[in-house]
Coordinates of C-alpha atoms in Angstrom, one line a residue:
M1 CA 0.3 0.1 -0.5
R2 CA 1.5 3.5 -1.3
S3 CA 0.7 6.9 1.0
I4 CA 0.4 10.0 -0.4
L5 CA -0.2 12.9 0.2
F6 CA -0.7 14.8 -3.2
L7 CA -1.0 12.4 -6.2
P8 CA 0.6 14.4 -8.8
C9 CA 3.9 14.5 -7.0
L10 CA 4.0 10.5 -6.5
L11 CA 6.8 8.3 -7.8
L12 CA 6.7 4.7 -7.7
L13 CA 9.6 3.1 -6.4
F14 CA 9.0 0.4 -9.2
S15 CA 8.6 0.0 -12.9
C16 CA 5.8 -1.9 -12.9
T17 CA 4.2 -4.4 -15.1
S18 CA 0.8 -6.2 -15.4
E19 CA 2.7 -9.0 -14.6
K20 CA 1.4 -11.8 -11.9
K21 CA 3.8 -11.8 -8.1
E22 CA 3.9 -15.3 -6.1
T23 CA 1.1 -15.5 -4.3
S24 CA -1.5 -17.9 -2.5
F25 CA -4.2 -15.4 -2.5
T26 CA -7.3 -16.5 -4.4
A27 CA -9.8 -13.6 -4.7
T28 CA -13.2 -14.6 -3.8
T29 CA -15.2 -12.2 -2.4
T30 CA -17.4 -12.1 0.4
F31 CA -20.5 -12.0 -1.3
E32 CA -19.5 -14.5 -4.2
A33 CA -18.3 -17.5 -0.8
S34 CA -21.9 -16.7 0.7
E35 CA -22.8 -17.4 -2.6
G36 CA -24.7 -13.6 -3.5
T37 CA -26.1 -13.4 0.1
E38 CA -23.6 -11.1 2.2
T39 CA -20.9 -8.2 1.9
A40 CA -17.8 -7.9 2.7
T41 CA -16.5 -6.0 5.7
Y42 CA -14.3 -2.7 6.0
A43 CA -11.4 -4.6 7.1
E44 CA -12.2 -7.4 4.4
I45 CA -12.9 -4.9 2.5
I46 CA -9.3 -2.9 2.6
D47 CA -8.0 -6.6 3.4
Y48 CA -8.5 -7.5 0.3
Y49 CA -7.2 -4.9 -2.2
T50 CA -4.5 -4.6 0.0
Q51 CA -3.8 -8.6 -0.7
L52 CA -5.5 -7.9 -5.4
A53 CA -2.8 -4.5 -5.0
D54 CA 0.2 -6.9 -3.5
T55 CA -0.2 -9.7 -6.3
Y56 CA -0.7 -7.8 -9.5
T57 CA 1.3 -4.5 -10.3
S58 CA -1.2 -3.6 -12.7
I59 CA -3.3 -2.5 -9.4
A60 CA -2.2 0.4 -6.3
M61 CA -3.6 0.9 -3.2
Y62 CA -3.1 5.1 -2.3
T63 CA -3.5 6.2 1.8
M64 CA -5.2 9.7 1.7
D65 CA -6.2 12.0 4.1
Q66 CA -8.2 11.0 6.9
T67 CA -12.4 10.4 7.5
D68 CA -14.4 11.4 10.1
S69 CA -13.7 8.2 11.5
G70 CA -10.1 8.3 11.8
K71 CA -9.3 6.0 9.8
P72 CA -8.5 7.6 6.3
L73 CA -9.6 7.2 2.8
H74 CA -7.8 4.7 0.2
L75 CA -7.7 4.6 -3.3
V76 CA -7.4 1.3 -6.0
T77 CA -6.3 1.4 -9.3
F78 CA -5.9 -0.4 -12.4
N79 CA -3.4 0.3 -14.8
P80 CA -0.8 -2.3 -16.0
D81 CA 0.3 1.1 -18.2
R82 CA 1.9 1.7 -14.9
S83 CA 5.3 3.4 -15.5
F84 CA 8.2 4.7 -12.4
E85 CA 6.7 8.1 -12.8
S86 CA 3.1 9.1 -11.6
E87 CA 0.1 7.7 -13.2
F88 CA -1.0 10.6 -12.6
S89 CA 0.9 12.8 -13.3
E90 CA 0.6 16.2 -16.3
E91 CA 2.3 14.0 -18.8
N92 CA -0.3 11.1 -18.0
K93 CA -2.3 11.0 -21.6
K94 CA -5.0 8.2 -19.7
N95 CA -8.4 10.1 -18.8
I96 CA -9.5 8.1 -15.3
L97 CA -12.2 7.1 -14.5
L98 CA -13.5 7.2 -10.3
I99 CA -15.7 5.1 -8.6
N100 CA -16.9 6.1 -5.5
N101 CA -18.8 3.4 -2.9
G102 CA -20.2 3.2 -0.1
I103 CA -20.8 6.5 0.5
H104 CA -24.4 5.2 1.9
P105 CA -22.7 1.8 2.7
G106 CA -26.4 -0.2 3.6
E107 CA -26.3 0.7 0.2
S108 CA -23.4 -1.6 -0.5
D109 CA -23.8 -3.4 -4.2
G110 CA -21.1 -1.2 -5.6
I111 CA -18.1 -2.3 -2.9
D112 CA -18.6 -6.0 -3.6
A113 CA -18.5 -5.4 -8.0
S114 CA -15.8 -2.9 -8.1
M115 CA -14.0 -5.4 -6.2
M116 CA -14.8 -8.8 -8.7
L117 CA -14.1 -6.1 -11.4
L118 CA -10.7 -4.7 -10.2
R119 CA -10.1 -8.3 -9.8
D120 CA -11.5 -10.0 -13.7
F121 CA -9.2 -6.7 -15.4
A122 CA -5.6 -7.6 -13.0
T123 CA -6.8 -11.3 -13.9
G124 CA -6.8 -10.6 -17.8
K125 CA -10.4 -12.1 -17.3
L126 CA -11.2 -8.7 -18.8
T127 CA -10.2 -6.6 -21.2
A128 CA -8.5 -3.8 -20.0
P129 CA -9.4 -0.5 -21.1
E130 CA -6.0 1.0 -23.8
N131 CA -6.7 4.8 -22.8
T132 CA -8.0 4.8 -19.5
I133 CA -7.2 4.3 -15.7
I134 CA -10.2 2.8 -13.2
A135 CA -9.6 4.3 -10.2
V136 CA -12.3 3.5 -7.2
I137 CA -12.4 4.9 -3.8
P138 CA -13.5 0.7 -2.2
V139 CA -15.4 2.9 0.7
Y140 CA -16.7 6.3 1.1
N141 CA -18.7 6.7 4.3
I142 CA -15.7 4.0 6.5
G143 CA -18.1 5.5 10.0
G144 CA -21.5 4.0 8.1
A145 CA -19.4 0.9 7.3
L146 CA -17.8 0.1 10.4
N147 CA -21.4 0.8 12.4
R148 CA -22.6 -2.4 10.7
N149 CA -26.5 -3.7 11.0
S150 CA -29.4 -5.2 9.8
T151 CA -31.7 -3.2 10.2
T152 CA -31.3 0.2 8.8
R153 CA -32.9 -1.3 5.7
T154 CA -35.6 -2.4 6.2
N155 CA -37.1 -3.2 3.4
Q156 CA -34.2 -4.0 1.1
N157 CA -34.0 -7.8 -0.5
G158 CA -30.2 -8.1 0.7
P159 CA -27.2 -8.7 2.4
K160 CA -27.5 -10.1 5.6
A161 CA -26.0 -7.2 7.2
Y162 CA -24.8 -3.4 6.4
G163 CA -23.3 -0.2 7.3
F164 CA -25.9 2.6 8.3
R165 CA -26.2 6.1 5.9
G166 CA -24.7 8.3 8.5
N167 CA -21.2 8.5 9.0
A168 CA -18.7 8.7 12.4
R169 CA -21.0 12.3 12.9
N170 CA -24.2 11.5 11.3
Y171 CA -23.7 13.2 8.4
D172 CA -25.3 12.3 4.8
L173 CA -22.1 12.4 2.9
N174 CA -24.1 12.8 -0.2
R175 CA -25.2 16.3 1.1
D176 CA -21.8 17.7 2.1
F177 CA -19.6 17.8 -1.1
I178 CA -20.2 21.9 -1.8
K179 CA -20.1 22.7 2.3
A180 CA -17.7 19.9 3.2
D181 CA -18.4 20.4 7.0
T182 CA -17.2 16.3 7.2
K183 CA -13.1 15.6 6.6
N184 CA -14.4 12.6 4.6
A185 CA -16.2 15.4 1.6
R186 CA -12.1 17.2 2.6
A187 CA -10.5 14.3 1.5
F188 CA -12.3 13.6 -1.1
T189 CA -12.3 17.4 -2.5
A190 CA -8.4 16.6 -2.6
L191 CA -8.6 13.5 -4.2
F192 CA -10.3 14.2 -6.9
R193 CA -9.2 17.5 -7.8
S194 CA -5.3 16.0 -7.8
I195 CA -6.6 12.7 -10.0
K196 CA -8.6 15.6 -12.0
P197 CA -11.4 12.5 -13.6
A198 CA -12.6 13.4 -17.1
F199 CA -15.6 10.1 -15.5
F200 CA -16.9 10.0 -12.3
I201 CA -19.6 6.7 -11.3
D202 CA -21.0 7.0 -8.3
N203 CA -22.5 4.1 -6.9
H204 CA -26.2 3.8 -4.7
V205 CA -29.3 1.6 -4.2
S206 CA -32.5 3.0 -4.8
N207 CA -36.0 2.7 -2.5
G208 CA -39.5 4.4 -3.6
A209 CA -41.6 3.2 -6.3
D210 CA -41.9 -0.5 -7.2
Y211 CA -40.6 -1.8 -10.7
Q212 CA -39.2 -4.3 -12.6
Y213 CA -36.1 -2.7 -13.4
T214 CA -32.5 -4.3 -11.0
L215 CA -30.7 -0.9 -12.6
T216 CA -31.4 3.2 -13.1
H217 CA -29.5 5.8 -13.6
L218 CA -29.1 9.1 -12.6
F219 CA -27.0 10.7 -15.1
T220 CA -26.2 14.6 -14.3
Q221 CA -28.4 16.6 -15.6
H222 CA -27.9 17.7 -19.7
N223 CA -28.6 21.4 -19.8
K224 CA -26.9 22.3 -16.4
L225 CA -23.9 20.5 -17.7
G226 CA -24.6 22.2 -20.6
G227 CA -22.5 23.5 -23.9
P228 CA -21.1 20.4 -26.4
L229 CA -20.2 18.2 -22.7
G230 CA -24.3 18.2 -21.9
N231 CA -25.4 17.5 -25.1
Y232 CA -22.3 15.2 -25.3
I233 CA -24.2 13.2 -22.0
H234 CA -27.7 13.3 -23.6
T235 CA -26.8 12.6 -27.1
S236 CA -23.9 9.9 -27.2
L237 CA -23.0 8.6 -23.3
M238 CA -27.1 7.5 -22.5
P239 CA -28.4 5.9 -25.3
Q240 CA -24.4 3.8 -25.3
L241 CA -25.2 2.6 -22.1
E242 CA -28.5 1.8 -22.6
D243 CA -28.3 0.6 -25.3
S244 CA -25.6 -1.6 -24.2
L245 CA -26.8 -3.0 -20.9
H246 CA -30.7 -3.9 -23.6
Q247 CA -28.2 -6.2 -25.5
K248 CA -27.1 -7.5 -22.1
K249 CA -30.7 -7.8 -21.1
W250 CA -30.2 -5.2 -18.3
D251 CA -32.6 -3.0 -19.5
I252 CA -32.3 0.1 -17.5
T253 CA -33.9 3.3 -16.9
P254 CA -33.5 6.8 -16.0
Y255 CA -34.1 7.0 -11.3
V256 CA -37.5 6.5 -11.0
N257 CA -38.1 10.2 -9.3
V258 CA -41.2 9.9 -7.4
F259 CA -42.2 9.8 -4.0
N260 CA -45.9 8.5 -2.7
R261 CA -47.0 8.2 -6.3
T262 CA -46.8 6.0 -9.2
P263 CA -44.7 7.0 -12.0
E264 CA -47.4 6.2 -14.2
N265 CA -47.9 10.0 -15.1
G266 CA -44.2 10.4 -15.7
F267 CA -41.6 11.5 -13.7
S268 CA -38.5 14.7 -14.1
Q269 CA -35.2 14.5 -14.0
F270 CA -33.3 14.7 -11.1
M271 CA -31.5 17.6 -10.2
D272 CA -28.1 17.1 -8.9
S273 CA -27.1 20.6 -7.5
P274 CA -23.5 20.7 -6.0
R275 CA -24.4 19.0 -2.3
Y276 CA -24.5 16.1 -3.7
S277 CA -22.1 14.2 -5.1
T278 CA -22.5 14.2 -8.6
G279 CA -23.8 18.0 -9.2
Y280 CA -20.2 18.8 -7.2
T281 CA -17.9 16.7 -10.0
T282 CA -19.9 18.4 -13.1
L283 CA -17.9 21.9 -11.6
F284 CA -15.4 20.5 -13.2
N285 CA -16.9 19.1 -16.5
T286 CA -16.5 15.3 -14.8
V287 CA -19.0 13.5 -17.3
G288 CA -21.0 12.3 -13.9
M289 CA -23.4 9.7 -13.5
M290 CA -25.1 7.8 -10.2
V291 CA -26.4 4.3 -10.1
E292 CA -29.7 3.1 -8.4
T293 CA -30.1 -0.1 -8.1
H294 CA -33.3 -1.2 -6.7
M295 CA -33.5 -2.7 -3.2
L296 CA -36.6 -5.0 -3.9
K297 CA -34.1 -7.0 -6.3
P298 CA -32.4 -9.8 -4.3
Y299 CA -28.9 -8.6 -3.3
K300 CA -27.0 -11.5 -5.5
Q301 CA -29.1 -10.2 -9.0
R302 CA -28.2 -6.1 -7.8
V303 CA -24.8 -6.2 -7.5
E304 CA -24.2 -8.6 -10.6
G305 CA -26.2 -6.1 -12.8
A306 CA -24.0 -3.3 -11.1
Y307 CA -20.3 -5.6 -12.1
E308 CA -22.2 -5.1 -16.2
L309 CA -23.2 -1.4 -15.8
M310 CA -19.6 -0.5 -15.1
K311 CA -18.6 -2.8 -17.8
S312 CA -20.7 -1.4 -20.7
F313 CA -19.3 2.2 -18.8
I314 CA -15.8 1.6 -19.4
N315 CA -15.7 0.3 -22.9
I316 CA -18.0 3.4 -23.4
A317 CA -15.8 5.9 -22.1
D318 CA -12.2 4.2 -23.2
K319 CA -13.7 4.3 -26.7
D320 CA -15.0 7.7 -26.2
A321 CA -11.7 9.1 -24.4
T322 CA -9.9 11.5 -27.3
L323 CA -13.7 13.3 -27.3
V324 CA -14.6 13.7 -24.2
S325 CA -10.8 14.9 -23.2
E326 CA -11.3 17.5 -25.7
L327 CA -14.5 18.8 -24.9
R328 CA -13.5 18.6 -21.4
K329 CA -10.5 21.2 -22.2
N330 CA -13.0 23.5 -24.7
A331 CA -15.8 24.1 -21.9
P332 CA -14.4 26.7 -19.5
L333 CA -14.4 29.0 -22.7
N334 CA -18.1 29.0 -21.9
H335 CA -18.1 30.8 -19.1
K336 CA -16.2 34.8 -19.3
A337 CA -16.2 37.4 -18.3
G338 CA -19.5 39.5 -18.6
R339 CA -22.0 36.3 -19.7
Y340 CA -24.4 35.6 -17.9
Y341 CA -24.3 31.4 -16.1
P342 CA -27.2 30.0 -15.1
I343 CA -27.3 29.2 -11.1
A344 CA -30.9 27.6 -10.6
W345 CA -33.1 25.5 -12.3
K346 CA -36.2 24.8 -13.6
V347 CA -38.1 21.5 -16.1
D348 CA -39.4 23.1 -18.5
S349 CA -42.5 21.1 -19.4
T350 CA -42.4 22.3 -23.0
Q351 CA -39.6 19.4 -23.7
T352 CA -39.8 16.2 -23.3
S353 CA -38.4 12.5 -23.6
M354 CA -40.8 9.9 -23.7
L355 CA -39.9 6.1 -22.1
N356 CA -40.8 2.6 -22.9
F357 CA -41.8 2.3 -19.1
K358 CA -41.6 -1.5 -17.1
G359 CA -43.7 -1.0 -14.4
Y360 CA -46.0 -2.6 -11.3
E361 CA -49.2 -1.5 -10.8
G362 CA -50.1 0.6 -7.7
T363 CA -52.9 1.2 -5.6
I364 CA -53.9 3.0 -2.6
I365 CA -55.3 0.4 0.5
P366 CA -55.3 1.1 4.1
S367 CA -52.3 0.8 6.4
N368 CA -52.7 -2.8 8.7
F369 CA -50.4 -1.1 11.0
T370 CA -51.6 2.8 11.4
G371 CA -55.3 2.3 9.7
A372 CA -53.7 5.9 7.2
N373 CA -53.8 5.2 3.4
R374 CA -50.5 3.9 1.4
L375 CA -49.6 2.9 -1.7
K376 CA -49.2 -1.1 -2.5
Y377 CA -47.3 -2.6 -5.8
N378 CA -49.3 -5.7 -6.8
R379 CA -46.3 -7.6 -8.8
N380 CA -49.0 -9.4 -10.7
K381 CA -50.2 -6.8 -12.1
P382 CA -46.5 -5.9 -14.4
F383 CA -47.0 -3.3 -17.2
T384 CA -45.3 -1.8 -20.4
K385 CA -46.6 1.6 -20.6
T386 CA -45.6 4.9 -22.2
L387 CA -44.7 7.4 -20.4
P388 CA -43.5 11.2 -20.5
Y389 CA -39.9 12.3 -19.1
Y390 CA -39.1 15.5 -18.4
N391 CA -35.1 15.8 -18.5
Y392 CA -34.8 19.6 -19.8
F393 CA -34.8 22.0 -17.4
S394 CA -34.3 26.1 -19.1
P395 CA -32.1 28.4 -16.4
S396 CA -34.9 29.9 -13.3
D397 CA -32.2 32.8 -12.8
S398 CA -28.5 33.5 -14.2
V399 CA -25.6 36.5 -13.1
I400 CA -23.1 38.1 -15.1
V401 CA -19.8 36.6 -14.7
P402 CA -17.4 39.4 -12.9
K403 CA -13.4 39.6 -13.8
S404 CA -12.7 39.0 -10.4
Y405 CA -13.6 38.5 -6.6
I406 CA -11.8 40.4 -3.8
I407 CA -12.6 38.1 -0.6
P408 CA -10.9 40.1 2.9
Q409 CA -8.3 37.4 4.7
G410 CA -10.5 37.3 7.2
Y411 CA -13.5 34.6 5.8
W412 CA -10.3 32.3 6.1
T413 CA -12.8 28.9 5.7
V414 CA -13.4 30.3 2.8
I415 CA -10.4 30.8 1.5
D416 CA -9.4 27.0 3.2
L417 CA -12.4 25.7 0.7
L418 CA -11.2 27.0 -2.6
K419 CA -7.2 26.7 -1.7
L420 CA -8.8 23.1 -1.5
N421 CA -10.7 23.0 -4.2
N422 CA -7.0 24.0 -6.4
I423 CA -8.2 27.4 -6.7
A424 CA -5.9 30.3 -8.0
L425 CA -6.1 33.0 -5.3
T426 CA -3.7 35.7 -5.9
K427 CA -2.7 37.8 -2.1
I428 CA -2.8 41.0 -1.9
K429 CA 0.4 42.9 -1.9
K430 CA 0.1 46.0 -0.7
D431 CA -3.6 48.5 0.6
T432 CA -5.0 49.8 -2.4
V433 CA -8.5 51.9 -3.2
I434 CA -9.8 50.1 -5.8
D435 CA -13.1 50.5 -7.6
T436 CA -15.8 47.4 -6.8
E437 CA -19.4 46.5 -7.3
V438 CA -21.0 45.2 -4.1
Y439 CA -23.5 43.1 -3.6
A440 CA -25.9 43.4 -0.6
I441 CA -28.8 40.6 0.3
K442 CA -32.0 42.2 -0.8
S443 CA -35.0 39.1 0.3
Y444 CA -34.2 35.3 1.2
E445 CA -36.6 32.6 2.2
T446 CA -35.4 29.5 4.2
V447 CA -36.5 26.6 5.1
Q448 CA -37.6 25.4 8.4
N449 CA -35.8 24.0 10.5
S450 CA -31.6 23.2 9.9
Y451 CA -29.7 20.4 7.9
E452 CA -26.0 19.4 9.8
G453 CA -25.8 22.5 11.1
H454 CA -27.0 25.3 7.7
Y455 CA -30.2 26.6 6.4
L456 CA -30.9 26.1 3.2
H457 CA -31.2 29.1 2.2
Y458 CA -33.6 30.2 -1.7
K459 CA -35.2 33.3 -3.6
T460 CA -32.6 35.0 -2.5
T461 CA -31.9 38.0 -4.7
T462 CA -29.6 40.7 -4.0
T463 CA -29.0 45.0 -4.7
T464 CA -25.7 46.0 -5.8
H465 CA -23.5 49.4 -5.7
S466 CA -20.3 50.5 -7.4
E467 CA -18.0 51.9 -4.5
K468 CA -14.6 52.8 -4.2
T469 CA -13.3 49.4 -1.6
I470 CA -10.4 49.9 0.7
V471 CA -8.5 46.2 -0.6
R472 CA -6.1 45.5 2.9
Q473 CA -2.9 44.1 2.2
G474 CA -3.2 40.1 2.9
D475 CA -6.6 40.3 0.7
Y476 CA -7.7 37.4 -1.6
V477 CA -8.7 38.6 -5.5
V478 CA -10.0 34.9 -7.5
H479 CA -10.1 36.0 -11.4
T480 CA -13.1 34.0 -13.1
Q481 CA -10.9 32.6 -15.7
Q482 CA -9.6 29.3 -14.7
E483 CA -10.5 26.1 -14.5
G484 CA -12.9 26.2 -11.4
I485 CA -14.4 29.2 -13.0
R486 CA -18.1 27.4 -12.1
Y487 CA -17.3 26.4 -8.6
I488 CA -16.1 29.9 -7.9
L489 CA -19.5 30.6 -9.4
E490 CA -21.8 28.6 -7.7
T491 CA -19.7 29.4 -3.9
L492 CA -19.4 33.1 -4.4
E493 CA -23.1 34.4 -5.6
P494 CA -25.0 34.5 -2.8
S495 CA -27.7 34.1 -5.5
A496 CA -26.2 30.4 -6.4
V497 CA -27.8 27.4 -5.1

């Protein structure tokens, strides 16, 4: 196992090939040994990857920053062309696909599927991608994985025991990406901004409605991603993935975004704001997708489906590597100073896609326990119906991109997060007076209760006025025309979500 502080500066201690070392390691996962009924414990996962890296030189395991649990985040990579220099150096010509697992450790499908996937690439059972390094976070929410139980996802159809949703401080890590209150989120940011992946998969398990599919996908919203890269997700990547899985008899549908109602009247695409993983990764023009397997399907079936989905995604990402690399390189050019940047979105009901949806009939029945009405799906009454899918969004608010922002040095929490995200800052060398445009909050609405220490404001409006501002030595200027422009705008604009 290799311990690293900053990946781009990493030097491996030996030259690597994809050959196998002498070992007695059998590489059978807990999932396979239990015939698809159990998931590995955290200790078993780390031990498995440690032995896999010791056995195959195409596999490397890195120790990253600490999480709230007191244990470090890990990163495991598959790269048969590993060289003496870092696989994450600027000279690396391959795209990187980052796969995140166990953000909610009760949703363990991706954990087990990734263990088998990397092993099968290392052993040659699967053909290695030529243009892609596969990077896997074995377990993101380590504290939740250590809090193992069999009762907190009572409707889920396996495994026998699993981790808890909250992390070591009971934070929901898939609501913490842009606010970064946890060490987990900060460790992820350091990792993500170091390796700069072109593609990102976050493995989850869905609850809610019942339907015939084992697999659903939740791509980052294509209008919000915008430009040629958003068009690529919508018109190329998503159809290719759906077709590949259909050919393998693993039909997939968009995430069934309904609550306490049936999907028969259609549903909208989920809008992934930057508090969520794919909403955050999109700010750096990473092509992101959440996988949501269906919790009511047997565990063995769900893990096998996640495995096949990732395998198909890797094949597409490898084929399109040059195209996506070029699209990502040009994406920041879409947000020049003086242009409008959308900061809030709404469903565009004038445009829809049609889904050939495979569901079950649902009825409202009285609960045997409470007497209140509840929704029940009848698996003896499957159907296939054409439904409207509202997957087009339009801006509901926007701002003009400024040339730069000024941050007083007293706001060190803001400055620290910008630095963590590799945002270039310029420190002011002497006191001076400059002409600025200053914001003031005019109005906002907020939720009734706080969430993890924050009130989620919305409908924030501002006024602006021009003034001569005293800028002091040690304050910072943040120029917007840099790679992280979208992160800058989403965090420093007071009207942004």
